[in-house]
Structures are given as structure tokens and as C-alpha cells.
CSV table of C-alpha atoms in Angstrom, one decimal:
chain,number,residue,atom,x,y,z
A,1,UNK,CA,179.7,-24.0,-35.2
A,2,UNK,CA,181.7,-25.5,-38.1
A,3,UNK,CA,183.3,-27.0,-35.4
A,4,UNK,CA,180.6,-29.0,-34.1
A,5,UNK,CA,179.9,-29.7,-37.7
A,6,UNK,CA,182.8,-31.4,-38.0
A,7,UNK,CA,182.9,-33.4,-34.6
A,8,UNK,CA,179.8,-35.3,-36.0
A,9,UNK,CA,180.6,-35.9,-39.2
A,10,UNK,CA,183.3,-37.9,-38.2
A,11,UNK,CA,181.8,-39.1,-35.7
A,12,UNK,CA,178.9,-40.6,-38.6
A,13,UNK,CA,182.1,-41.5,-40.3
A,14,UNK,CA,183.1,-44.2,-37.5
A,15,UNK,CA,179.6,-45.2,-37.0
A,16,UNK,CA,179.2,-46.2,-40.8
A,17,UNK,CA,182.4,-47.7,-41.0
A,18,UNK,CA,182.2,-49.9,-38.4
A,19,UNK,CA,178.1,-50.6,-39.1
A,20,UNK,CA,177.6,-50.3,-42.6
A,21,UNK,CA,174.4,-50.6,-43.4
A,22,UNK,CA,173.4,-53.4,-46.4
A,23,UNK,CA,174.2,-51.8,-50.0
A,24,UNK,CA,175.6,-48.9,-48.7
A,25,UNK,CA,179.2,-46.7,-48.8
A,26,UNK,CA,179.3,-43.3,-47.5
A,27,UNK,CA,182.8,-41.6,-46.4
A,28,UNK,CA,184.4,-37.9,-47.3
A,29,UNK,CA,185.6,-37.8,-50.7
A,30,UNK,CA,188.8,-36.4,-49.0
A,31,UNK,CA,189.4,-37.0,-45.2
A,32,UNK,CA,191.0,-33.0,-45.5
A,33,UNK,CA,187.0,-32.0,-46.2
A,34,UNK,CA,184.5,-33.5,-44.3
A,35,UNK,CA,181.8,-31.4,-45.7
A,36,UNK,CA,181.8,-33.2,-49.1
A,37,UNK,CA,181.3,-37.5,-49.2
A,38,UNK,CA,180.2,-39.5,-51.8
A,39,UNK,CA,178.3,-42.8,-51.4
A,40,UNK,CA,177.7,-45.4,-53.3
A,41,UNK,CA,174.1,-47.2,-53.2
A,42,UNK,CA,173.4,-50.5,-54.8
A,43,UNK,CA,169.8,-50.5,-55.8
A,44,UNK,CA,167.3,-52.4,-53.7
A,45,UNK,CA,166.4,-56.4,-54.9
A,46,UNK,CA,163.2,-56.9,-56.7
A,47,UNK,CA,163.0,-53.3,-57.9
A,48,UNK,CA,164.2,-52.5,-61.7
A,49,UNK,CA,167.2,-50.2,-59.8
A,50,UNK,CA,168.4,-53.8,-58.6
A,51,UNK,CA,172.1,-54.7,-59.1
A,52,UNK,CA,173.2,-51.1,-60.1
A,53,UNK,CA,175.7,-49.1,-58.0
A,54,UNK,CA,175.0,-45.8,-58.4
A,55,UNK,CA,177.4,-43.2,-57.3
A,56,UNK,CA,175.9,-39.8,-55.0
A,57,UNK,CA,177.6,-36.6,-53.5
A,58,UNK,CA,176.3,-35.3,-50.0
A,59,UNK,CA,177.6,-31.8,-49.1
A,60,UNK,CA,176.5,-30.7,-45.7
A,61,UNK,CA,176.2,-27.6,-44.2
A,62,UNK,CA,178.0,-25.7,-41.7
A,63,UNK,CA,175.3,-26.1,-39.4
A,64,UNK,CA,175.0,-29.5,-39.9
A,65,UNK,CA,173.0,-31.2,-38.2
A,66,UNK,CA,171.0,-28.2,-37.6
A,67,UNK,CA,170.3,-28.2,-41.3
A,68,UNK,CA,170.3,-31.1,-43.3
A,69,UNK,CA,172.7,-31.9,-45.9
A,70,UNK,CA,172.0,-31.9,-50.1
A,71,UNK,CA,172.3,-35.0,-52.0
A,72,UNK,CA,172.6,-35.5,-55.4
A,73,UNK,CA,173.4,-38.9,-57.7
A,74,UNK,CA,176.3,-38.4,-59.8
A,75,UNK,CA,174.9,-40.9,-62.7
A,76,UNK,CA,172.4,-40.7,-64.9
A,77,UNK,CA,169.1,-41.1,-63.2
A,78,UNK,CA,165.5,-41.3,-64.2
A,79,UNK,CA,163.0,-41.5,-61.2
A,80,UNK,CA,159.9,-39.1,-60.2
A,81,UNK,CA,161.7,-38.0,-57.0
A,82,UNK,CA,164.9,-37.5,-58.3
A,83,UNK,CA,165.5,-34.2,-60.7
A,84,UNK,CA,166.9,-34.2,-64.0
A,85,UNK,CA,170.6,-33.0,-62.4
A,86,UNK,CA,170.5,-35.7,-59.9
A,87,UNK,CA,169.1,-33.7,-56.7
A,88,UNK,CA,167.1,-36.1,-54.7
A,89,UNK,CA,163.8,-34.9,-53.6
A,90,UNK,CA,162.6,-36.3,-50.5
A,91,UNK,CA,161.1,-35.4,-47.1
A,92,UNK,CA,164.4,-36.1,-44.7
A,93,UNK,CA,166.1,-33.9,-46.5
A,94,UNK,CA,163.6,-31.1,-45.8
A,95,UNK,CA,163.1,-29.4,-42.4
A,96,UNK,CA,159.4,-29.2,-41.8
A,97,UNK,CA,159.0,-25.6,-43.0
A,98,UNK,CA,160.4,-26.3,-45.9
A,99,UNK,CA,157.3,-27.6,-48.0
A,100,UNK,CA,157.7,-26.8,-51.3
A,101,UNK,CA,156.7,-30.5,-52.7
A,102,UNK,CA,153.6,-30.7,-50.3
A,103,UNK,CA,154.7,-33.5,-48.6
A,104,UNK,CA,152.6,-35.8,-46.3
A,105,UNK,CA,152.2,-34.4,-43.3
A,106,UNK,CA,153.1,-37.9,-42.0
A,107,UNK,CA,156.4,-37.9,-44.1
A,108,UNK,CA,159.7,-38.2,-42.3
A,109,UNK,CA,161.3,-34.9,-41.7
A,110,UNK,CA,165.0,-33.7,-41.3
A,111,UNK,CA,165.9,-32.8,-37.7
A,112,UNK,CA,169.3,-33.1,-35.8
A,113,UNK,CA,168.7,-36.5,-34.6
A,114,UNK,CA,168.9,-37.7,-38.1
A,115,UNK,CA,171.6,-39.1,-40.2
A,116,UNK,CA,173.5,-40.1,-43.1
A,117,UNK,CA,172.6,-43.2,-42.5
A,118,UNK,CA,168.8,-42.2,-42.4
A,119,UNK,CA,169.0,-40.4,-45.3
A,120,UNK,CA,171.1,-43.3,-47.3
A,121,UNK,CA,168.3,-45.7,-46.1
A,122,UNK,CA,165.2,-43.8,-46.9
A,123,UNK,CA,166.5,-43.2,-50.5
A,124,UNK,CA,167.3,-47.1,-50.9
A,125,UNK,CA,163.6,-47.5,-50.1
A,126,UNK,CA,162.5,-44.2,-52.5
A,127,UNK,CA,164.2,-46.1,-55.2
A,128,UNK,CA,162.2,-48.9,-54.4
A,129,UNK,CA,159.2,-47.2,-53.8
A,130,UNK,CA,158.8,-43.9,-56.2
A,131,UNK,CA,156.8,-41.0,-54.4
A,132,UNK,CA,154.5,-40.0,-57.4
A,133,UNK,CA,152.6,-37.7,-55.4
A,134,UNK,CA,155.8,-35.7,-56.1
A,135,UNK,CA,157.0,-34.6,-59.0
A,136,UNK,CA,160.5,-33.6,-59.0
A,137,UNK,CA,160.6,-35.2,-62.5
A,138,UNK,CA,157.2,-34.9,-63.4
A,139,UNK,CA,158.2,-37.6,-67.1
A,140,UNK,CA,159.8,-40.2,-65.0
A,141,UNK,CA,156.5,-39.9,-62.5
A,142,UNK,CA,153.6,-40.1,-65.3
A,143,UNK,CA,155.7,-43.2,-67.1
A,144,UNK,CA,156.3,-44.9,-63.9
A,145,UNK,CA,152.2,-44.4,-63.5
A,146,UNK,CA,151.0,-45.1,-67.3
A,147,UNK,CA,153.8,-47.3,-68.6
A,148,UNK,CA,155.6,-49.3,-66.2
A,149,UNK,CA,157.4,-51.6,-68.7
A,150,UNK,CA,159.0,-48.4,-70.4
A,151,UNK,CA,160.3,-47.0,-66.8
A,152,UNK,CA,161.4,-50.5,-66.5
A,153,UNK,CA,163.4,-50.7,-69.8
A,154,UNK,CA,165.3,-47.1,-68.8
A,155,UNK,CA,165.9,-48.1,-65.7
A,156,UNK,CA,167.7,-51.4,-66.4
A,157,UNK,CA,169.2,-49.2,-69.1
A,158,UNK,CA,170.9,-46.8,-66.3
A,159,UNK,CA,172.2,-49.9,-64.4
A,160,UNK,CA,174.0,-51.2,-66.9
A,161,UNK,CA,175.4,-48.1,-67.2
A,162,UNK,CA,176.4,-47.9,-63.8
A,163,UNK,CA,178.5,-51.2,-64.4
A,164,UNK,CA,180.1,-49.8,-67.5
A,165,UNK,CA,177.8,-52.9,-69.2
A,166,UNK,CA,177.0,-51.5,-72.6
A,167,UNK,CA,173.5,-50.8,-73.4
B,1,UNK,CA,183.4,-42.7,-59.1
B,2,UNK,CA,183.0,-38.9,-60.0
B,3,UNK,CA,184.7,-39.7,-63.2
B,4,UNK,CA,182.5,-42.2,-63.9
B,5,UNK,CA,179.2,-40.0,-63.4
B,6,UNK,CA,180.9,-37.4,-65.6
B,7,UNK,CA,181.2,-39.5,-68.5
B,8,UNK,CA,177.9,-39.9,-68.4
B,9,UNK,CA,175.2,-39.0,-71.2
B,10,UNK,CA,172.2,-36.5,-69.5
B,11,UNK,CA,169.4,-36.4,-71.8
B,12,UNK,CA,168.2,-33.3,-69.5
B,13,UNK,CA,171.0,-30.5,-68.2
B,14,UNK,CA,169.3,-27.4,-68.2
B,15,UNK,CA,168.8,-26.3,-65.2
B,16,UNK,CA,165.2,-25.1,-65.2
B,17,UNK,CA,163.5,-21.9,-63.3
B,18,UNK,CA,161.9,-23.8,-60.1
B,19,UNK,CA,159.4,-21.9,-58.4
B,20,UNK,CA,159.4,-24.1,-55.3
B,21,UNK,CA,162.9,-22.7,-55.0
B,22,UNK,CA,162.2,-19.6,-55.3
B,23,UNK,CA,159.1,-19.3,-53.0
B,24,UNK,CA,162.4,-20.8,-50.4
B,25,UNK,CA,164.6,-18.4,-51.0
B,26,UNK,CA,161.6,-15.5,-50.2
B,27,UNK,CA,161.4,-17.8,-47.1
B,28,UNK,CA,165.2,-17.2,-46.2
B,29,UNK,CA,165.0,-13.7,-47.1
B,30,UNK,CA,162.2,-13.3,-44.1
B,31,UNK,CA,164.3,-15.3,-42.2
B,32,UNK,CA,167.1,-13.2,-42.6
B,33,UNK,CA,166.0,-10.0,-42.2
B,34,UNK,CA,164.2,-11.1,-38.9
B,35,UNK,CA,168.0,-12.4,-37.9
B,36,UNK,CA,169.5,-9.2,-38.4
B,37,UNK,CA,167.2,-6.7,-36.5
B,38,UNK,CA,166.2,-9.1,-33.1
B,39,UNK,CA,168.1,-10.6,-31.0
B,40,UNK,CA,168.0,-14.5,-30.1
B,41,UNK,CA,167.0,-13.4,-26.3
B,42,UNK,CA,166.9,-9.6,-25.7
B,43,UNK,CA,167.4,-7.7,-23.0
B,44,UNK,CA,165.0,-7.0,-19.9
B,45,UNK,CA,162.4,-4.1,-21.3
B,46,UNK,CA,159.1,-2.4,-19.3
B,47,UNK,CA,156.3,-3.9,-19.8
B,48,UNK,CA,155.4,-0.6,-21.3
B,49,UNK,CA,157.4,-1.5,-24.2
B,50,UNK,CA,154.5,-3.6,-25.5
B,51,UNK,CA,152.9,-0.4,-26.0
B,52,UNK,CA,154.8,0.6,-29.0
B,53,UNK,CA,153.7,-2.2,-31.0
B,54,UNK,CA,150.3,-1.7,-30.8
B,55,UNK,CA,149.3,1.8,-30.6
B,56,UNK,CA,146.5,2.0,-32.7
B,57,UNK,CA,144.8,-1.0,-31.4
B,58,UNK,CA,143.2,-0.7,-28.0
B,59,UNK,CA,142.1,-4.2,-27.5
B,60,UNK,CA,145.7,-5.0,-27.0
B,61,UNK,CA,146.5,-1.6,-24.9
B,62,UNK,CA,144.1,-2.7,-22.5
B,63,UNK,CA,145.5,-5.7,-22.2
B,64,UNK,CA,148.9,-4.7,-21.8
B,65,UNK,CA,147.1,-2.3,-18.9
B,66,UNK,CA,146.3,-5.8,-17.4
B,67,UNK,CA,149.5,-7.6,-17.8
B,68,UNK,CA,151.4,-4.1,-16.2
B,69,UNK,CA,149.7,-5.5,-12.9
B,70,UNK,CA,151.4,-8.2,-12.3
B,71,UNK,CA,154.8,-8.0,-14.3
B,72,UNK,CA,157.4,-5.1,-14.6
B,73,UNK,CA,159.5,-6.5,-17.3
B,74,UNK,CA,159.7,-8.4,-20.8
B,75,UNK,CA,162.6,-10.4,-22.2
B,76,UNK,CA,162.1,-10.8,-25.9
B,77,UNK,CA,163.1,-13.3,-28.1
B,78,UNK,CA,163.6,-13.9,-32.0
B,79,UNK,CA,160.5,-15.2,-33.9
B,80,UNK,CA,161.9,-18.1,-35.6
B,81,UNK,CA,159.8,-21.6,-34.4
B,82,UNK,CA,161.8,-21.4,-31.8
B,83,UNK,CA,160.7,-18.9,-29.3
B,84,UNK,CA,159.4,-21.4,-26.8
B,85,UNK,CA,162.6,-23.3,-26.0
B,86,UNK,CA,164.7,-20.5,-26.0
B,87,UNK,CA,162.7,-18.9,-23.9
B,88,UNK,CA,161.9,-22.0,-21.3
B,89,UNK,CA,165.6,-23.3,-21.4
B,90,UNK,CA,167.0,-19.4,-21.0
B,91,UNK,CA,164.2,-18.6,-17.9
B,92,UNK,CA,164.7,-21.8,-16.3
B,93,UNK,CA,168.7,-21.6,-15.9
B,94,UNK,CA,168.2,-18.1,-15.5
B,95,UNK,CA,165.6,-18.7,-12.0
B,96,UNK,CA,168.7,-21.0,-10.8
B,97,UNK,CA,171.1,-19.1,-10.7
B,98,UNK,CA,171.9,-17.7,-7.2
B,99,UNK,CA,170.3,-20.6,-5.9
B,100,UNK,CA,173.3,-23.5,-5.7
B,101,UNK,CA,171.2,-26.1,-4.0
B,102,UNK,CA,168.4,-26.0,-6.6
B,103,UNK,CA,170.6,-25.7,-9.2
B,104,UNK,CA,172.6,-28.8,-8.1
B,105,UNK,CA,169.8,-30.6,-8.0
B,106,UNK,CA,168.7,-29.4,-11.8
B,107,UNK,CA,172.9,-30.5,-12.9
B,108,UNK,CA,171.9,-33.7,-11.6
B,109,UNK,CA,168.7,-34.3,-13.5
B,110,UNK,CA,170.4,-32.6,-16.6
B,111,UNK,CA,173.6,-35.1,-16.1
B,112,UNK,CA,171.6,-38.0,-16.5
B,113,UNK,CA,169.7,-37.4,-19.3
B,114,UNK,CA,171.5,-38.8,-22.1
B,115,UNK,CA,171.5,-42.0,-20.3
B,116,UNK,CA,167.5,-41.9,-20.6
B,117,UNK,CA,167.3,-40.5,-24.0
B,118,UNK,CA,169.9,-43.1,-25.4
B,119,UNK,CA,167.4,-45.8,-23.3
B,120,UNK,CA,164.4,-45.0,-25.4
B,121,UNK,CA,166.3,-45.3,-28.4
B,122,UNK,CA,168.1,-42.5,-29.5
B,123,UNK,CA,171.2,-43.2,-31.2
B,124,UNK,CA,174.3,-41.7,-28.6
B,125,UNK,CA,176.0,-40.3,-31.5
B,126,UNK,CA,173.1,-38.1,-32.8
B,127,UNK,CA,172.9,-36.4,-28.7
B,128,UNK,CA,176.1,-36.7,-27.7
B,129,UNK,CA,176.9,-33.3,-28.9
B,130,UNK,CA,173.9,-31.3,-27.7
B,131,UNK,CA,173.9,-32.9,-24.1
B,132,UNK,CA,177.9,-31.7,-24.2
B,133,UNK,CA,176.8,-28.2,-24.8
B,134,UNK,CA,174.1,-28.7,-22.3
B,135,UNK,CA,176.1,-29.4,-19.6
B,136,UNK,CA,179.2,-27.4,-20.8
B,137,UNK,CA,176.7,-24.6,-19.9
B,138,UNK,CA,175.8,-25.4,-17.0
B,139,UNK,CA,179.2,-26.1,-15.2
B,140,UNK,CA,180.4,-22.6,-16.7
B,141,UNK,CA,178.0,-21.1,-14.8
B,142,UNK,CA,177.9,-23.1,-12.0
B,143,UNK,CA,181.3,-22.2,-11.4
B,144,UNK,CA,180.8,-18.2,-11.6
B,145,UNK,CA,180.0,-16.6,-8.1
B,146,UNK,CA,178.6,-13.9,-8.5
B,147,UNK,CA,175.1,-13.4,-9.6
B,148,UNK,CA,175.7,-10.5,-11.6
B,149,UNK,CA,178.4,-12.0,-13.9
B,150,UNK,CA,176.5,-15.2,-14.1
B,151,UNK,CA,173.5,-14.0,-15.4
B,152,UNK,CA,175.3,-11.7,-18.0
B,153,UNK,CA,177.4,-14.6,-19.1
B,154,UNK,CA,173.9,-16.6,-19.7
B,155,UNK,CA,173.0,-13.6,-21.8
B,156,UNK,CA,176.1,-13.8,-23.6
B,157,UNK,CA,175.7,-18.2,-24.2
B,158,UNK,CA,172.1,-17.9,-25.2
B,159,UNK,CA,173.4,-15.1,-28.1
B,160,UNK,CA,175.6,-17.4,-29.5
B,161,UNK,CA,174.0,-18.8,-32.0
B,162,UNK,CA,175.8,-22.0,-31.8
B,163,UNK,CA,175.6,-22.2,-27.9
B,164,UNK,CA,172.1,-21.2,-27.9
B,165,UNK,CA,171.2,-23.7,-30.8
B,166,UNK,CA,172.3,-26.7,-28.8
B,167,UNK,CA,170.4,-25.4,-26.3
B,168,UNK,CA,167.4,-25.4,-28.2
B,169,UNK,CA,167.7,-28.9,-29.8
B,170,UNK,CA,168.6,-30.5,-26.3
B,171,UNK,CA,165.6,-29.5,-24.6
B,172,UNK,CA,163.6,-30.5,-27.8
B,173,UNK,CA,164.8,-33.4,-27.6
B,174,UNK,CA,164.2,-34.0,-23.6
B,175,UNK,CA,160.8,-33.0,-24.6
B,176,UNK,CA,160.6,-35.9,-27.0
B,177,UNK,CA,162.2,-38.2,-24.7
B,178,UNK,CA,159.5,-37.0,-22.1
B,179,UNK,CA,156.5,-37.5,-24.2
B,180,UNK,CA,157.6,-41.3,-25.8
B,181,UNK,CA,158.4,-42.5,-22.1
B,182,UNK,CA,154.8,-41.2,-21.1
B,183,UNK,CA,153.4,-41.7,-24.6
B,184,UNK,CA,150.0,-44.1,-23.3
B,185,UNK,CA,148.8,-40.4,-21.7
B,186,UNK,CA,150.4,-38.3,-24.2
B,187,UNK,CA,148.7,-40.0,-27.3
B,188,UNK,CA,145.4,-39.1,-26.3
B,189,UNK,CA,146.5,-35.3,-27.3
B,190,UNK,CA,147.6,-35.9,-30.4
B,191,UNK,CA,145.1,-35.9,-33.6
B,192,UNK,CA,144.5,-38.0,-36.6
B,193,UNK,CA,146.2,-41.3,-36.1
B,194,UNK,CA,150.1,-40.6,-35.9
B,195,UNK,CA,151.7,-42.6,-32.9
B,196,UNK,CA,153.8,-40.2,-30.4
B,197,UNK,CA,156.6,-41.4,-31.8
B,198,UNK,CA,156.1,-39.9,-35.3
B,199,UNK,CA,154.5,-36.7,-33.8
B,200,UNK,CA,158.4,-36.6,-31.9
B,201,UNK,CA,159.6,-36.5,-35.5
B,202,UNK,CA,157.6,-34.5,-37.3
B,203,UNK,CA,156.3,-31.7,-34.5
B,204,UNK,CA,159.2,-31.4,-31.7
B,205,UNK,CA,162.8,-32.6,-32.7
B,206,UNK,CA,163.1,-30.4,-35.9
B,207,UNK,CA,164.2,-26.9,-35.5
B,208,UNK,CA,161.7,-24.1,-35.8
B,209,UNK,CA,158.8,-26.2,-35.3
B,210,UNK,CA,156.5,-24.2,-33.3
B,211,UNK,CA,155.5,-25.1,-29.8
B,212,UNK,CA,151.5,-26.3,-28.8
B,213,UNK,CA,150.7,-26.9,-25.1
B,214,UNK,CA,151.5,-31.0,-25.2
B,215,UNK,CA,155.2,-29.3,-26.0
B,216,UNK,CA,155.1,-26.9,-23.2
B,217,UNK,CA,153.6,-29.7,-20.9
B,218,UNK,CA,156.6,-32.5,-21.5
B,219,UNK,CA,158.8,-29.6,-21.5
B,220,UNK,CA,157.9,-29.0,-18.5
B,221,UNK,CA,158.1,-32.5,-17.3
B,222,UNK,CA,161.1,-33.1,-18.4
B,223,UNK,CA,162.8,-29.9,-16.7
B,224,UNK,CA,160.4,-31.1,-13.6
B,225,UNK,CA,159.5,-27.1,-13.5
B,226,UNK,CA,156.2,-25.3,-13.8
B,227,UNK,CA,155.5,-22.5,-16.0
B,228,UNK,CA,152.4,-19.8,-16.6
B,229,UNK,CA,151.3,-19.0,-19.6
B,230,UNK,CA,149.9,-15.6,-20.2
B,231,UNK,CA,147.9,-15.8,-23.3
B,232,UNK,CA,147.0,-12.1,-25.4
B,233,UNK,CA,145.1,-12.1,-28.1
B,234,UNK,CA,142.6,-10.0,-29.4
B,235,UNK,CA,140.0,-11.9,-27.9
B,236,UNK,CA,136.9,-10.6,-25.7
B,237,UNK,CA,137.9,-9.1,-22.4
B,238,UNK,CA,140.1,-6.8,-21.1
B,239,UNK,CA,142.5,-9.3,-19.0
B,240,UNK,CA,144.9,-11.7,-20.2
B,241,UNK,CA,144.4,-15.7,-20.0
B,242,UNK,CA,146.4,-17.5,-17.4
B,243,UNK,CA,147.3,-20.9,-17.5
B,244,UNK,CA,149.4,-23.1,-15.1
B,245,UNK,CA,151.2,-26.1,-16.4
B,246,UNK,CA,151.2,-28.6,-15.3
B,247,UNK,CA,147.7,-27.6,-13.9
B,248,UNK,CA,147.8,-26.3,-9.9
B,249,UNK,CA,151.0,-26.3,-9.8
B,250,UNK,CA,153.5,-23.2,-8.7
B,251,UNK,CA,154.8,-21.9,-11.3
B,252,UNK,CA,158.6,-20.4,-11.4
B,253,UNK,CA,158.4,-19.6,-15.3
B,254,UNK,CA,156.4,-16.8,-16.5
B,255,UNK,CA,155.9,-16.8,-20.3
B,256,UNK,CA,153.8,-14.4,-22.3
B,257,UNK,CA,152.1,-15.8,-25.4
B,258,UNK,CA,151.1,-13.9,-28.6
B,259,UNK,CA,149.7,-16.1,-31.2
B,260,UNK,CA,152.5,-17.5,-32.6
B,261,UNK,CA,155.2,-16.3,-30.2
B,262,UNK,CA,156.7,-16.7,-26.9
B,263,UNK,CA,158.2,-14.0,-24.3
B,264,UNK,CA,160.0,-14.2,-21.0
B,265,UNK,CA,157.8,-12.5,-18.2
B,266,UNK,CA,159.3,-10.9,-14.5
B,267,UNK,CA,157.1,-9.8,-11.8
């Protein structure tokens, strides 16, 4: 069903083009592959993420959206949900079986009437709001709980790095 | 943009052994290996047939001694969260066919669908696709005259992963849209202190989540069919437990419950 894959990616394309939502650029990397986009997320005002851009890859697969895509940032990151490679850790990008973090059971969950979009959103407001209940980087949880300053100080760090601003 | 993320300095590279990922690759292992040995809908077996998987346990023998009464055959299908809406979408096409006027009358409840989904907010681009395989389904066999061939090709559409998928997902989601629209009766069936909405989310639009009776209920709703449920457990008794749902009505459905799992039933 690679086919029917494909017929809503670019139909998500359109959508996002014509309605981008606030902060937000998502698109194939190549318009020959639309399994692979990158997106670009400026982080959320008021939060120590804001005025960085920071770059992400989604690759779906070919059962998309039967299964959800995998996202990973591209920059240097440091945040609890967030691994140490960049793979983003957060309930819509799980189907409901797939539990390994213990999520809330009242968590948003992956399922076909989902979206990029979603997904895009939800991490805008995970970067805003760290989950440190789970620990996909189990440093960048415990200083975000013990020593906001110093989570603060990295963080502004990585946006400056995102804007080629040296540190 | 790639470039750019190249470039930059990771303190931390090494991937590192993650146990949550392995315990999900087990997880897809099982999955797998159920994939490859059943069937998404099997064929029409004896009843008999139970026998075989219990043999050594007599509760269930005399059970399936009780449910030999009243049906002859059993249509299996694969164990994967699904079983319920593949079973309910398969049966309830399958009754249709050889039945035009009923089954006009189902295209025309089916055809205007999306329109009610998209109403109670849906986005149209996120069911657009599974309401086109719906109906793509139903016009190919609508079109087929003879029984026969129309009932092997729904055989053949609900194997196909794809096809069958879509079919799944679609009548999840008329079950969702069933159970928001009524959601001031359907919220007194739902525990702890999640809205409808949310329980959509969480309990009936994802694939594999298993099916509870407020699922089989709105299903049922939604399709405006009835179904019974025989339930077979190893509980007290040597008859199965009938249910009609919606209750007293006439049901055209028969399903046979295991815990965990849903079959199709024929008299």
C-alpha cells in the first residue's frame, strides 16, 4: 500500500503548504521521495528553546498512516524527551501497544487520523513543556528537575547554534 | 539544513543498548510469526474444528458441544487487536451480498459517511483515503452477479492486507464518529474521567486496539446492524453466554468471543 502512502503524503504536503501552522516548515527533502521530509521548528516563545530553528528529519513508513512515521532533530539537542541522536520520544509517535516509556494512559496516541501536522505541534509544545516522567535522556531530565538555570544556560547555548551565533 | 546539523558537535553519539527497544522488537517478532501462519480472515471451518485447540480441556469441549447446536461453521481471523472489525466489517458485507435491496440501502448509509465524519471534525484529508477504499469495495462487489464470485472476491479484498486495512480503520473510525455524535449516553461507559473524545483517540481509532462492548455497540450503530455475541470462557456452566447488541434486537451478525479474540459464526 506504498501507494496509498504516497497519495497522503502529498496530500499532507498541500495541506501544510497552504496552512502552515505558526513556527513550522515540513516538506520532502526531495519531491522524487516522499518518504523522507525535513522540517524546520522554531522553538516556542517564553521557553529557553525560543528563537532557535532547529532542523528535524521524518521518514515515514510504507504503511503510513497505518504506522506512524520516526522523527529525529538533526541539531544538537538536549531535552529529557529527546535522545542523545536526536530521536524524539513522545506518545503520537507511538501506537498504543507500543509502551515502552510507560506513557500516560491519557497521553495522545498515533492512529491514522493523525498527522504531520499533529506530530509537528505536539513536539513544539514538548519543547515547551518537557515530559520528565520520561526519560529518553534521563541527564537532560534530572537537570531540567534539580537545576533549571543550567538546562537553561545549554539550551540557549544550542539556539545560538542553530543560528550559526557563536557560543 | 542537513549540512548544518552535520557540522554539529554531539557531546553523546554512541548509540547505546535500549532495552525498551528490544522488548519491541520481541513484540514484532510475535507479531510476525502470528502474520505468517493465520490468515487475516480464514476460510469457513466445522465448528468441530474448535476441538483441536482444546483437547485436553473439557470445560471448553463441552462448550464447543453447546455452540455445535446452533452453528455449523467458523470463520477465523488473525489475532492482531484487530479481530473485531475485521470480523464485523467482513460478516456484515458478507450477509449483503445476494441481497441488492439491502445492500443498496447499506451503499447509501456508507456513501454518506464522510460527510458526517468530516462534520464532527475530522479533518477530510486524514479519511478521505479509507472512505475511498470503503466504497471502492463496495461498488466492486456490488457490480458482481453472481453470489458465488462475489463472496470469493470479498475473501480475496479482506486478504489484502492493504484492502483489508482500510477496511478496518474505516469502520474504526465510523465507530468513533458514532460514539462522539452520541457521546452524552456513551460517557456514562467510559471510566476514570477521560471525555469520549479522548477515549476515540486513545481506545478506537489506533490500529490493534482491542475491542470492549461500548466498541461493538457504536459499531454496531454506526453500520445500523445487530450482532450476537457468543462469549466462551472457562467459566461455570456448560453453555456459552449470549448477548444481543443492541439489546432485543435481531441479530444478523453472529460473532464468537474468546477472551481476547473475535470469530465469525454461521448457523
Amino acid at each position: 500500500m506504498a501507494g496509498s502512502a504516497l497519495r497522503r503524503l502529498m496530500a499532507e504536503y498541500k495541506q501544510l503548504t497552504l496552512n502552515p501552522p505558526e513556527g513550522i516548515i515540513a516538506g520532502p527533502i526531495n519531491e522524487e521521495n516522499f518518504f523522507e521530509w525535513e522540517a524546520l521548528i522554531t522553538g516556542p516563545e517564553g521557553t529557553c528553546f525560543e528563537g532557535g530553528v532547529f532542523p528535524a528529519k521524518l521518514v515515514f513508513p510504507a504503511d503510513y498512516p497505518l504506522s506512524p512515521p520516526k522523527m529525529q532533530f538533526t541539531c544538537e539537542m538536549f531535552h529529557p524527551n529527546i535522545y542523545s541522536d536526536g530521536r524524539v520520544c513522545i506518545s503520537i509517535l507511538h501506537a498504543p501497544g507500543d509502551d515502552p516509556m510507560g506513557y500516560e494512559s491519557s497521553a495522545e496516541r498515533w492512529s491514522p487520523v493523525q498527522s504531520v501536522e499533529k506530530i509537528l505541534l505536539s513536539v513544539v509544545s514538548m519543547l515547551a513543556e518537557p515530559n520528565d516522567e520520561s526519560g529518553a535522556n534521563v541527564d537532560a531530565a534530572k537537570m531540567w528537575r534539580e537545576h533549571r538555570d543550567e538546562f537553561n544556560r545549554i539550551a540557549e547555548k544550542i539556539v545560538r547554534r542553530t543560528l550559526g551565533i557563536p557560543t | 539544513m542537513a549540512e548544518q546539523g552535520e557540522n554539529m558537535n554531539k557531546t553523546d553519539t554512541a548509540p547505546e543498548p535500549n532495552q525498551d527497544e528490544l522488548i519491541l522488537a520481541q513484540q514484532r517478532q510475535i507479531e510476525k510469526e502470528i502474520s505468517d501462519s493465520i490468515p487475516l480472515v480464514g476460510d469457513k471451518e466445522p465448528i468441530t474444528s474448535l476441538n483441536n485447540e482444546y483437547s485436553a480441556d473439557n470445560i471448553y469441549l463441552e462448550k464447543i458441544i453447546d455452540l455445535s447446536k446452533k452453528y455449523k461453521y467458523i470463520r477465523r481471523t488473525r489475532p492482531d487487536g484487530n479481530c473485531f472489525f475485521r470480523a464485523f466489517s467482513y460478516a456484515n458485507i458478507e450477509r449483503l451480498l445476494g441481497k441488492p435491496d439491502e445492500f443498496e440501502a447499506f451503499y447509501k448509509i456508507a456513501e454518506s459517511s464522510k460527510d458526517d465524519l468530516v462534520k464532527l471534525g475530522f479533518q477530510q484529508f486524514t479519511v478521505e483515503d479509507f472512505y475511498d477504499t470503503y466504497m471502492e469495495v463496495l461498488k466492486r462487489l456490488k457490480n458482481i452477479e453472481n453470489l458465488n464470485d462475489a463472496l470469493k472476491e470479498l475473501h480475496v479484498i479482506f486478504n489484502e492486507q492493504g484492502f483489508s486495512d482500510y477496511m478496518v480503520v474505516y469502520l474504526r473510525l465510523l465507530t468513533s464518529g458514532q460514539l462522539q455524535k452520541e457521546h452524552d449516553f456513551y460517557s456514562c461507559f467510559i471510566e476514570g474521567d477521560r471525555t469520549v473524545a479522548d477515549f476515540c483517540h486513545q481506545e478506537v481509532e489506533p490500529m490493534y486496539k482491542e475491542s470492549d462492548h461500548i466498541h461493538i455497540i457504536a459499531g454496531c450503530a454506526a453500520l445500523q446492524t445487530c450482532v450476537k455475541v457468543i462469549y466462551m470462557d472457562r467459566g461455570i456452566g456448560k453453555a456459552c453466554t449470549e448477548h444481543d447488541l443492541p439489546e432485543g434486537s435481531a441479530p444478523t451478525i453472529h460473532l464468537l468471543y474468546r477472551p481476547g479474540h473475535y470469530d465469525i459464526l454461521y448457523q
